[in-house]
Short mmCIF file of C-alpha atoms in Angstrom, two decimals:
data_model
loop_
_atom_site.label_atom_id
_atom_site.label_comp_id
_atom_site.label_asym_id
_atom_site.label_seq_id
_atom_site.Cartn_x
_atom_site.Cartn_y
_atom_site.Cartn_z
CA UNK U 171 138.67 157.59 113.47
CA UNK U 172 142.31 158.70 113.47
CA UNK U 173 143.07 161.71 115.75
CA UNK U 174 144.97 164.51 114.02
CA UNK U 175 147.43 166.63 116.07
CA UNK U 176 147.33 170.05 114.36
CA UNK U 177 150.14 171.47 116.55
CA UNK U 178 152.50 168.64 115.49
CA UNK U 179 151.70 169.23 111.82
CA UNK U 180 152.43 172.97 112.14
CA UNK U 181 155.76 172.24 113.82
CA UNK U 182 156.79 169.89 111.00
CA UNK U 183 155.87 172.52 108.40
CA UNK U 184 157.94 175.24 110.17
CA UNK U 185 161.06 173.09 110.75
CA UNK U 186 161.37 171.66 107.21
CA UNK U 187 158.84 173.09 104.71
CA UNK U 188 160.34 171.27 101.69
CA UNK U 189 160.20 167.83 103.35
CA UNK U 190 156.68 168.53 104.61
CA UNK U 191 155.43 169.50 101.12
CA UNK U 192 157.09 166.41 99.59
CA UNK U 193 155.50 164.15 102.20
CA UNK U 194 152.11 165.80 101.64
CA UNK U 195 152.33 165.34 97.86
CA UNK U 196 153.24 161.64 98.30
CA UNK U 197 150.24 161.16 100.58
CA UNK U 198 147.97 162.74 97.96
CA UNK U 199 149.40 160.51 95.23
CA UNK U 200 148.98 157.40 97.38
CA UNK U 201 145.44 158.44 98.17
CA UNK U 202 144.58 158.90 94.49
CA UNK U 203 146.22 155.55 93.64
CA UNK U 204 144.18 153.83 96.37
CA UNK U 205 141.01 155.43 95.07
CA UNK U 206 141.73 154.25 91.52
CA UNK U 207 142.48 150.72 92.75
CA UNK U 208 139.32 150.64 94.89
CA UNK U 209 137.27 151.82 91.91
CA UNK U 210 138.82 149.10 89.72
CA UNK U 211 138.04 146.43 92.32
CA UNK U 212 134.46 147.70 92.64
CA UNK U 213 134.01 147.45 88.88
CA UNK U 214 135.41 143.92 88.85
CA UNK U 215 133.08 142.86 91.69
CA UNK U 216 130.07 144.19 89.79
CA UNK U 217 131.12 142.32 86.64
CA UNK U 218 131.61 139.08 88.61
CA UNK U 219 128.19 139.53 90.22
CA UNK U 220 126.65 139.93 86.79
CA UNK U 221 128.39 136.81 85.48
CA UNK U 222 127.27 134.75 88.47
CA UNK U 223 123.71 135.94 88.92
CA UNK U 224 122.79 138.05 85.91
CA UNK U 225 121.27 137.05 82.61
CA UNK U 226 123.69 135.31 80.25
CA UNK U 227 122.28 136.97 77.14
CA UNK U 228 124.41 139.66 75.53
CA UNK U 229 121.35 141.56 74.40
CA UNK U 230 120.60 144.95 75.90
CA UNK U 231 119.31 144.59 79.45
CA UNK U 232 116.28 146.48 80.77
CA UNK U 233 117.66 148.80 83.43
CA UNK U 234 114.39 148.57 85.41
CA UNK U 235 114.91 144.84 86.02
CA UNK U 236 117.14 144.48 89.05
CA UNK U 237 119.72 141.71 89.19
CA UNK U 238 120.77 139.85 92.36
CA UNK U 239 124.19 140.48 93.88
CA UNK U 240 126.41 138.66 96.33
CA UNK U 241 124.71 140.53 99.13
CA UNK U 242 121.03 140.19 98.20
CA UNK U 243 121.00 136.78 96.51
CA UNK U 244 118.90 135.11 99.22
CA UNK U 245 116.26 137.83 99.34
CA UNK U 246 116.21 138.06 95.54
CA UNK U 247 115.33 134.42 95.06
CA UNK U 248 113.03 134.37 98.10
CA UNK U 249 110.95 137.04 96.38
CA UNK U 250 110.58 135.00 93.20
CA UNK U 251 107.23 133.31 92.81
CA UNK U 252 108.44 129.74 92.35
CA UNK U 253 105.10 128.24 93.36
CA UNK U 254 103.42 130.08 90.51
CA UNK U 255 106.03 128.93 87.99
CA UNK U 256 103.46 127.04 85.92
CA UNK U 257 101.22 130.09 85.68
CA UNK U 258 104.16 132.39 85.01
CA UNK U 259 105.35 130.21 82.14
CA UNK U 260 101.88 129.40 80.84
CA UNK U 261 101.76 129.28 77.06
CA UNK U 262 99.71 131.83 75.21
CA UNK U 263 97.79 128.93 73.65
CA UNK U 264 95.14 129.23 76.36
CA UNK U 265 94.18 132.76 75.33
CA UNK U 266 95.10 132.62 71.65
CA UNK U 267 92.48 132.44 68.88
CA UNK U 268 91.28 128.93 68.02
CA UNK U 269 91.16 127.20 64.67
CA UNK U 270 88.42 124.92 63.33
CA UNK U 271 89.77 121.99 65.39
CA UNK U 272 89.57 123.96 68.61
CA UNK U 273 93.36 124.31 68.88
CA UNK U 274 95.19 127.55 69.62
CA UNK U 275 97.06 129.24 66.77
CA UNK U 276 100.35 130.65 68.08
CA UNK U 277 102.42 133.24 66.26
CA UNK U 278 106.19 133.19 66.68
CA UNK U 279 108.33 136.29 67.12
CA UNK U 280 108.87 136.62 63.39
CA UNK U 281 105.06 136.73 63.01
CA UNK U 282 104.96 133.48 61.07
CA UNK U 283 102.09 131.16 61.90
CA UNK U 284 103.18 128.21 63.97
CA UNK U 285 101.72 124.74 63.53
CA UNK U 286 98.84 124.11 65.88
CA UNK U 287 99.10 121.32 68.39
CA UNK U 288 97.14 118.84 66.25
CA UNK U 289 99.70 119.07 63.45
CA UNK U 290 102.60 118.88 65.89
CA UNK U 291 101.49 115.47 67.18
CA UNK U 292 100.79 113.88 63.79
CA UNK U 293 103.91 111.75 64.11
CA UNK U 294 102.71 110.04 67.31
CA UNK U 295 101.24 106.54 67.32
CA UNK U 296 97.46 106.91 67.25
CA UNK U 297 95.05 104.76 69.22
CA UNK U 298 91.45 105.08 68.00
CA UNK U 299 88.66 105.01 70.58
CA UNK U 300 84.99 105.25 69.53
CA UNK U 301 82.52 106.85 71.93
CA UNK U 302 78.89 105.93 71.37
CA UNK U 303 75.68 106.55 73.27
CA UNK U 304 73.89 103.68 75.00
CA UNK U 305 71.38 101.63 72.98
CA UNK U 306 68.49 102.78 75.16
CA UNK U 307 69.41 106.38 74.39
CA UNK U 308 69.16 105.82 70.64
CA UNK U 309 65.41 106.47 70.71
CA UNK U 310 63.98 109.96 70.27
CA UNK U 311 62.41 111.11 73.56
CA UNK U 312 59.88 113.21 71.64
CA UNK U 313 58.35 110.72 69.18
CA UNK U 314 60.01 107.38 70.03
CA UNK U 315 61.63 106.98 66.58
CA UNK U 316 65.06 105.29 66.28
CA UNK U 317 67.93 107.75 65.96
CA UNK U 318 70.10 107.60 62.82
CA UNK U 319 73.85 108.41 62.84
CA UNK U 320 74.34 111.83 61.33
CA UNK U 321 78.15 112.41 61.50
CA UNK U 322 81.15 112.02 63.75
CA UNK U 323 83.30 114.54 65.57
CA UNK U 324 87.05 113.90 65.86
CA UNK U 325 89.13 115.32 68.72
CA UNK U 326 92.59 114.41 69.99
CA UNK U 327 94.02 113.89 73.47
CA UNK U 328 97.58 113.01 74.42
CA UNK U 329 98.15 110.02 76.70
CA UNK U 330 101.26 109.21 78.69
CA UNK U 331 102.26 105.53 78.89
CA UNK U 332 104.80 104.95 81.70
CA UNK U 333 107.93 102.96 80.91
CA UNK U 334 108.05 99.33 81.97
CA UNK U 335 110.72 96.66 82.20
CA UNK U 336 110.14 93.07 81.14
CA UNK U 337 112.20 89.92 81.52
CA UNK U 338 112.84 88.01 78.30
CA UNK U 339 113.33 84.25 78.56
CA UNK U 340 115.81 83.17 75.89
CA UNK U 341 115.65 79.51 74.90
CA UNK U 342 118.76 78.63 72.90
CA UNK U 343 118.54 75.40 70.95
CA UNK U 344 121.68 73.27 70.72
CA UNK U 345 122.22 70.53 68.10
CA UNK U 346 124.71 67.72 67.71
CA UNK U 347 125.62 65.22 65.01
CA UNK U 348 124.86 61.66 66.19
CA UNK U 349 126.98 60.05 63.47
CA UNK U 350 130.09 62.08 64.32
CA UNK U 351 129.38 61.53 67.99
CA UNK U 352 129.36 57.72 67.46
CA UNK U 353 132.64 57.93 65.56
CA UNK U 354 134.26 59.96 68.34
CA UNK U 355 134.29 63.27 66.44
CA UNK U 356 131.65 65.23 68.28
CA UNK U 357 130.10 68.21 66.49
CA UNK U 358 127.83 70.64 68.38
CA UNK U 359 126.05 73.70 66.95
CA UNK U 360 123.95 76.10 68.97
CA UNK U 361 121.83 79.08 67.98
CA UNK U 362 123.32 82.54 68.57
CA UNK U 363 121.54 85.24 70.51
CA UNK U 364 122.03 88.38 68.38
CA UNK U 365 123.60 90.78 70.89
CA UNK U 366 126.72 92.92 71.12
CA UNK U 367 126.57 92.54 74.91
CA UNK U 368 127.57 88.90 75.20
CA UNK U 369 127.74 87.34 78.66
CA UNK U 370 125.55 90.14 79.94
CA UNK U 371 121.96 90.03 81.13
CA UNK U 372 121.00 93.37 79.56
CA UNK U 373 119.30 93.98 76.26
CA UNK U 374 120.50 96.75 73.94
CA UNK U 375 117.43 98.80 74.87
CA UNK U 376 118.61 99.06 78.51
CA UNK U 377 122.07 100.31 77.51
CA UNK U 378 120.54 102.78 75.05
CA UNK U 379 118.25 104.07 77.81
CA UNK U 380 121.11 104.47 80.31
CA UNK U 381 123.22 106.51 77.86
CA UNK U 382 120.28 108.58 76.67
CA UNK U 383 119.10 109.31 80.22
CA UNK U 384 122.60 110.34 81.27
CA UNK U 385 123.37 112.71 78.40
CA UNK U 386 120.03 113.75 76.89
CA UNK U 387 117.86 113.92 80.00
CA UNK U 388 120.84 114.82 82.22
CA UNK U 389 120.09 112.09 84.77
CA UNK U 390 123.14 110.88 86.72
CA UNK U 391 123.37 107.17 87.49
CA UNK U 392 122.18 107.50 91.08
CA UNK U 393 118.88 108.96 89.85
CA UNK U 394 118.59 106.30 87.18
CA UNK U 395 119.12 103.70 89.91
CA UNK U 396 116.04 105.01 91.72
CA UNK U 397 114.00 105.01 88.51
CA UNK U 398 114.90 101.40 87.70
CA UNK U 399 114.06 100.39 91.27
CA UNK U 400 110.65 102.04 90.85
CA UNK U 401 110.18 100.03 87.65
CA UNK U 402 110.81 96.85 89.67
CA UNK U 403 114.40 96.18 88.62
CA UNK U 404 116.64 95.94 91.68
CA UNK U 405 119.98 97.17 90.28
CA UNK U 406 122.83 99.14 91.78
CA UNK U 407 124.75 102.11 90.48
CA UNK U 408 127.68 99.77 89.85
CA UNK U 409 125.50 97.65 87.52
CA UNK U 410 124.45 100.74 85.56
CA UNK U 411 128.05 101.98 85.37
CA UNK U 412 129.27 98.63 84.03
CA UNK U 413 126.54 98.56 81.36
CA UNK U 414 127.34 102.16 80.41
CA UNK U 415 131.03 101.27 79.93
CA UNK U 416 130.05 98.24 77.82
CA UNK U 417 127.94 100.48 75.59
CA UNK U 418 130.77 103.01 75.18
CA UNK U 419 133.15 100.19 74.23
CA UNK U 420 130.77 99.06 71.48
CA UNK U 421 130.54 102.66 70.18
CA UNK U 422 134.31 103.31 70.25
CA UNK U 423 135.02 102.20 66.63
CA UNK U 424 132.36 104.65 65.42
CA UNK U 425 133.93 107.36 67.57
CA UNK U 426 137.30 106.75 65.89
CA UNK U 427 135.69 107.06 62.46
CA UNK U 428 134.06 110.35 63.49
CA UNK U 429 137.44 111.73 64.59
CA UNK U 430 138.90 110.71 61.24
CA UNK U 431 135.99 112.30 59.34
CA UNK U 432 136.14 115.62 61.18
CA UNK U 433 139.87 115.91 60.37
CA UNK U 434 138.90 115.70 56.71
CA UNK U 435 136.84 118.88 57.07
CA UNK U 436 138.21 122.25 55.94
CA UNK U 437 136.92 124.05 59.05
CA UNK U 438 136.83 122.86 62.67
CA UNK U 439 135.40 124.77 65.62
CA UNK U 440 137.15 124.02 68.93
CA UNK U 441 136.67 124.81 72.60
CA UNK U 442 137.40 123.19 75.96
CA UNK U 443 135.89 123.12 79.43
CA UNK U 444 136.92 121.75 82.80
CA UNK U 445 135.91 118.34 84.13
CA UNK U 446 136.51 117.04 87.64
CA UNK U 447 138.05 113.56 87.65
CA UNK U 448 138.51 112.16 91.17
CA UNK U 449 141.51 109.98 90.33
CA UNK U 450 143.29 112.76 88.42
CA UNK U 451 145.49 115.11 90.49
CA UNK U 452 145.21 117.85 87.85
CA UNK U 453 142.32 119.89 86.54
CA UNK U 454 141.06 117.76 83.65
CA UNK U 455 139.48 119.08 80.46
CA UNK U 456 136.91 118.00 77.91
CA UNK U 457 137.89 119.27 74.45
CA UNK U 458 135.15 119.87 71.91
CA UNK U 459 135.35 119.73 68.11
CA UNK U 460 132.50 120.68 65.80
CA UNK U 461 132.23 120.81 62.02
CA UNK U 462 131.06 124.03 60.41
CA UNK U 463 127.62 124.61 58.89
CA UNK U 464 129.24 124.12 55.47
CA UNK U 465 130.92 120.85 56.44
CA UNK U 466 130.52 117.54 54.62
CA UNK U 467 129.07 115.99 57.79
CA UNK U 468 127.47 117.40 60.93
CA UNK U 469 129.83 116.15 63.66
CA UNK U 470 130.08 116.99 67.36
CA UNK U 471 133.08 115.38 69.04
CA UNK U 472 134.30 115.40 72.65
CA UNK U 473 137.80 114.30 73.65
CA UNK U 474 138.93 113.85 77.24
CA UNK U 475 142.42 115.04 78.19
CA UNK U 476 143.98 115.26 81.67
CA UNK U 477 145.00 118.92 81.19
CA UNK U 478 144.89 121.90 78.82
CA UNK U 479 148.47 121.77 77.53
CA UNK U 480 149.53 122.68 74.01
CA UNK U 481 150.60 119.07 73.42
CA UNK U 482 146.96 117.98 73.66
CA UNK U 483 145.85 120.41 70.96
CA UNK U 484 148.74 119.22 68.81
CA UNK U 485 147.84 115.56 69.35
CA UNK U 486 144.11 116.06 68.70
CA UNK U 487 144.74 117.92 65.42
CA UNK U 488 147.66 115.78 64.30
CA UNK U 489 147.60 115.57 60.49
CA UNK U 490 144.91 118.25 60.12
CA UNK U 491 145.29 121.08 57.59
CA UNK U 492 142.71 123.83 57.51
CA UNK U 493 140.96 126.48 59.58
CA UNK U 494 140.48 126.14 63.35
CA UNK U 495 138.03 128.60 64.87
CA UNK U 496 138.46 129.09 68.61
CA UNK U 497 138.72 131.60 71.42
CA UNK U 498 142.00 133.37 72.24
CA UNK U 499 143.75 130.26 73.63
CA UNK U 500 147.31 130.42 72.28
CA UNK U 501 147.68 126.64 71.88
CA UNK U 502 145.64 126.78 68.66
CA UNK U 503 147.70 129.73 67.42
CA UNK U 504 150.95 127.76 67.63
CA UNK U 505 149.82 124.81 65.50
CA UNK U 506 151.54 124.18 62.17
CA UNK U 507 149.53 123.98 58.93
CA UNK U 508 146.54 125.46 60.75
CA UNK U 509 144.99 128.90 60.25
CA UNK U 510 143.55 130.06 63.55
CA UNK U 511 140.33 132.10 63.36
CA UNK U 512 139.32 134.18 66.38
CA UNK U 513 135.93 134.62 67.99
CA UNK U 514 134.23 138.01 68.04
CA UNK U 515 131.67 136.72 70.56
CA UNK U 516 134.50 136.64 73.11
CA UNK U 517 135.60 140.15 72.16
CA UNK U 518 132.04 141.43 72.42
CA UNK U 519 131.48 139.67 75.75
CA UNK U 520 134.35 141.66 77.27
CA UNK U 521 132.34 144.79 76.50
CA UNK U 522 128.84 143.55 77.33
CA UNK U 523 129.98 142.37 80.77
CA UNK U 524 130.94 145.98 81.54
CA UNK U 525 127.83 147.56 80.03
CA UNK U 526 125.48 145.19 81.88
CA UNK U 527 127.12 145.53 85.29
CA UNK U 528 128.18 149.19 85.58
CA UNK U 529 125.96 152.30 85.71
CA UNK U 530 125.51 154.18 82.39
CA UNK U 531 127.36 157.25 83.73
CA UNK U 532 130.50 155.20 84.43
CA UNK U 533 133.59 156.29 82.47
CA UNK U 534 134.29 152.67 81.49
CA UNK U 535 130.81 152.32 79.96
CA UNK U 536 131.08 155.53 77.96
CA UNK U 537 134.43 154.33 76.55
CA UNK U 538 133.32 150.78 75.92
CA UNK U 539 130.05 151.70 74.17
CA UNK U 540 132.00 152.93 71.15
CA UNK U 541 133.88 149.64 70.80
CA UNK U 542 130.69 147.64 71.31
CA UNK U 543 129.04 149.68 68.56
CA UNK U 544 131.79 148.66 66.10
CA UNK U 545 131.31 144.96 66.85
CA UNK U 546 127.53 145.22 66.67
CA UNK U 547 127.86 146.74 63.20
CA UNK U 548 130.03 143.78 62.13
CA UNK U 549 127.36 141.40 63.42
CA UNK U 550 124.66 143.38 61.61
CA UNK U 551 126.50 142.76 58.32
CA UNK U 552 126.65 139.02 59.13
CA UNK U 553 122.94 138.95 59.83
CA UNK U 554 122.14 140.62 56.52
CA UNK U 555 124.26 138.16 54.50
CA UNK U 556 123.36 135.00 56.44
CA UNK U 557 121.34 133.44 53.59
CA UNK U 558 123.90 134.19 50.87
CA UNK U 559 126.41 131.76 49.37
CA UNK U 560 130.00 131.65 50.74
CA UNK U 561 131.28 133.39 47.59
CA UNK U 562 128.76 136.25 48.00
CA UNK U 563 129.57 136.49 51.71
CA UNK U 564 133.28 136.79 50.97
CA UNK U 565 132.70 139.61 48.50
CA UNK U 566 130.46 141.66 50.83
CA UNK U 567 132.83 141.16 53.75
CA UNK U 568 135.70 142.58 51.71
CA UNK U 569 133.58 145.57 50.75
CA UNK U 570 131.92 146.34 54.12
CA UNK U 571 133.39 144.36 57.01
CA UNK U 572 137.08 144.79 56.24
CA UNK U 573 137.11 148.65 56.31
CA UNK U 574 134.96 148.64 59.45
CA UNK U 575 137.25 146.12 61.12
CA UNK U 576 140.35 148.18 60.32
CA UNK U 577 138.64 151.29 61.70
CA UNK U 578 137.78 149.36 64.87
CA UNK U 579 141.39 148.23 65.32
CA UNK U 580 142.63 151.80 64.88
CA UNK U 581 140.11 152.97 67.52
CA UNK U 582 141.28 150.23 69.92
CA UNK U 583 144.94 151.28 69.68
CA UNK U 584 144.15 154.98 70.04
CA UNK U 585 141.78 154.49 72.98
CA UNK U 586 144.07 152.05 74.78
CA UNK U 587 146.79 154.71 74.99
CA UNK U 588 144.49 157.10 76.88
CA UNK U 589 143.06 154.73 79.54
CA UNK U 590 144.44 152.72 82.43
CA UNK U 591 145.58 149.31 81.06
CA UNK U 592 144.54 147.50 84.25
CA UNK U 593 141.01 148.94 84.21
CA UNK U 594 138.13 146.75 83.05
CA UNK U 595 137.84 148.87 79.90
CA UNK U 596 141.58 148.54 79.28
CA UNK U 597 141.45 144.76 79.59
CA UNK U 598 138.44 144.54 77.26
CA UNK U 599 140.17 146.58 74.55
CA UNK U 600 143.46 144.72 75.06
CA UNK U 601 141.74 141.43 74.13
CA UNK U 602 140.84 142.78 70.68
CA UNK U 603 144.30 144.28 70.15
CA UNK U 604 146.16 141.12 71.17
CA UNK U 605 143.91 138.84 69.11
CA UNK U 606 143.29 141.10 66.11
CA UNK U 607 145.53 138.98 63.87
CA UNK U 608 143.15 136.04 64.41
CA UNK U 609 139.87 137.96 64.77
CA UNK U 610 140.21 139.32 61.22
CA UNK U 611 140.79 135.86 59.71
CA UNK U 612 137.07 135.19 59.27
CA UNK U 613 137.37 137.48 56.23
CA UNK U 614 139.59 134.89 54.48
CA UNK U 615 136.77 132.51 53.51
CA UNK U 616 133.03 132.99 53.10
CA UNK U 617 132.41 129.69 54.90
CA UNK U 618 133.98 130.96 58.11
CA UNK U 619 131.90 132.39 60.93
CA UNK U 620 132.41 135.66 62.78
CA UNK U 621 132.43 133.75 66.07
CA UNK U 622 132.84 130.31 67.60
CA UNK U 623 129.25 130.01 68.81
CA UNK U 624 128.77 126.65 67.05
CA UNK U 625 131.23 125.06 69.47
CA UNK U 626 130.21 127.29 72.38
CA UNK U 627 126.63 125.99 72.21
CA UNK U 628 127.96 122.45 71.95
CA UNK U 629 130.06 122.88 75.10
CA UNK U 630 127.15 124.45 76.98
CA UNK U 631 125.25 121.23 76.42
CA UNK U 632 128.08 119.33 78.10
CA UNK U 633 128.23 121.85 80.96
CA UNK U 634 124.52 121.30 81.61
CA UNK U 635 125.11 117.55 81.91
CA UNK U 636 128.19 118.17 84.07
CA UNK U 637 126.06 120.10 86.56
CA UNK U 638 124.08 116.92 87.12
CA UNK U 639 126.74 114.22 87.23
CA UNK U 640 129.31 116.66 88.75
CA UNK U 641 132.41 114.50 88.19
CA UNK U 642 133.89 111.28 86.84
CA UNK U 643 135.59 108.83 89.20
CA UNK U 644 138.32 107.67 86.82
CA UNK U 645 140.05 108.76 83.65
CA UNK U 646 138.71 105.64 81.96
CA UNK U 647 135.18 106.70 82.89
CA UNK U 648 135.81 110.21 81.56
CA UNK U 649 137.15 108.76 78.32
CA UNK U 650 134.14 106.48 77.87
CA UNK U 651 131.83 109.40 78.65
CA UNK U 652 133.44 111.44 75.86
CA UNK U 653 132.78 108.56 73.43
CA UNK U 654 129.13 108.12 74.37
CA UNK U 655 128.46 111.86 74.52
CA UNK U 656 129.99 112.40 71.08
CA UNK U 657 127.64 109.83 69.56
CA UNK U 658 124.65 111.29 71.41
CA UNK U 659 125.30 114.93 70.47
CA UNK U 660 126.07 114.08 66.84
CA UNK U 661 122.83 112.09 66.67
CA UNK U 662 120.90 115.06 68.07
CA UNK U 663 122.64 117.41 65.61
CA UNK U 664 121.47 115.15 62.77
CA UNK U 665 117.87 115.21 63.99
CA UNK U 666 117.78 111.61 65.24
CA UNK U 667 115.76 110.29 68.13
CA UNK U 668 118.72 109.48 70.32
CA UNK U 669 117.48 106.50 72.30
CA UNK U 670 115.91 104.83 69.27
CA UNK U 671 119.11 105.44 67.30
CA UNK U 672 121.36 103.92 69.98
CA UNK U 673 119.07 100.90 70.28
CA UNK U 674 119.19 100.50 66.49
CA UNK U 675 123.00 100.67 66.47
CA UNK U 676 123.39 98.10 69.25
CA UNK U 677 120.82 95.80 67.62
CA UNK U 678 122.45 95.96 64.18
CA UNK U 679 125.95 95.40 65.56
CA UNK U 680 124.63 92.48 67.58
CA UNK U 681 123.39 90.80 64.40
CA UNK U 682 126.95 90.69 63.00
CA UNK U 683 129.54 88.48 64.68
CA UNK U 684 132.56 90.50 63.49
CA UNK U 685 131.50 93.99 62.32
CA UNK U 686 133.64 95.53 59.58
CA UNK U 687 134.59 99.18 59.15
CA UNK U 688 131.86 99.44 56.51
CA UNK U 689 129.29 98.18 59.02
CA UNK U 690 130.30 100.93 61.45
CA UNK U 691 130.29 103.60 58.72
CA UNK U 692 126.71 102.72 57.79
CA UNK U 693 125.64 103.26 61.40
CA UNK U 694 127.27 106.69 61.94
CA UNK U 695 124.75 109.38 62.99
CA UNK U 696 125.24 111.23 59.67
CA UNK U 697 125.14 108.10 57.49
CA UNK U 698 122.72 108.17 54.56
CA UNK U 699 121.98 104.48 55.20
CA UNK U 700 120.00 105.08 58.39
CA UNK U 701 116.23 104.47 58.13
CA UNK U 702 113.90 107.48 58.18
CA UNK U 703 112.01 106.07 61.15
CA UNK U 704 114.89 107.15 63.41
CA UNK U 705 114.48 110.81 62.52
CA UNK U 706 112.46 113.36 64.45
CA UNK U 707 109.42 114.43 62.49
CA UNK U 708 108.70 117.55 64.54
CA UNK U 709 111.43 119.80 63.14
#
């Protein structure tokens, strides 16, 4: 603790009172400035803690549920009952009322009856097993008469059949013409093995499994290597990587067609996220494009780029004319012939981060709550008109959303003048002010969304996979990953069983020696030519 010399202070005050008062005032001002800065830093730390360890939902958080912080993270997770996870997540089916088949009837949150388990497994292959009593037990123990069959009782159980790997011996017959051979003009004809992986020992089913495991089940190649070794196939990670690249090369023409198709849409949702590439000196990015819910086709596309420069956005959308819905990244705002539409989810998140992390009595929370209330009202309107046609949506938005949005913008400008710009509340409000020109553009067309959540959810799927494979070694690998992942995610978006679909694509392309553009179009995940057997029945 600093020692204060009172005598020295009195002497200073007597000798030069004006200088002493000025120095004292400056000290007070510095002290108040330090306090304000410390308070700002404390608020920022709480928000960062919430982002790292808190719930990601933007719904109202129960104040009684404590969240971990940087300083109690170990004890927080140590106190969680991980060993009782199964019991903690146990489905209510065990205690729910039963139907006539003995299966639990579960009600969803909207109180609609959910299909019981029997109906949910109707699409599975069924093996019939008959259970009968022994012949010696078919005599009545009371009178000795022979028992007669009265009825049968049908129940269902679910059986797991582990995967297995088999070796296929291919015998290729080769023919020659003896007459031509005698005349010196040899002619040889051999049968063709229908495969798009020529000079390779793998079947299309292996490549389909590798891609599906990597991007659907989030299994990196080193884990797949262990699985294949357990199945009895002694392969290395390098083998799996080579087969993965071969599969991506086969899918590349379809990927190009998907990029062409999505540029023919009127609305594109876009976002980007980081990707570590070992051979790249810069921070690389995976760019995501998604068609809107009103699009001609349901397309999810990923494009690898070595950085996040404006030139990449310009190159990706070269020749595109229409709406691009995105966050506040200025690269999209500078594009010609493109109308940029902002994302209110980002604007709202600036507020919810503060509300979730700071105490209710905080000045920032009391200020922010008003702005959050405006945005929640805009979302309430969207919820009420969700089932209406685009034309009806446009009309209601002009009547209800537009005046509310203008009122919100006026509140933002007025409030921003009375608070510290560098405070967390100031930064949250500044986002809406700076991006208002683009945030309001969702009012231009009834097909537009209030936010960019379509693409946000799509990128979260990639982030989940990225947490497992962590990085790509080369830019070529990152590029091939974007191709395969685009096909996989588009297949999932179109309700296809991914592995079966990939196997079908590779098999069909293998049957054609030189596939045409029409052949590739018929195999796109949103093609009407695909057989129904590839679709998921349990919607």
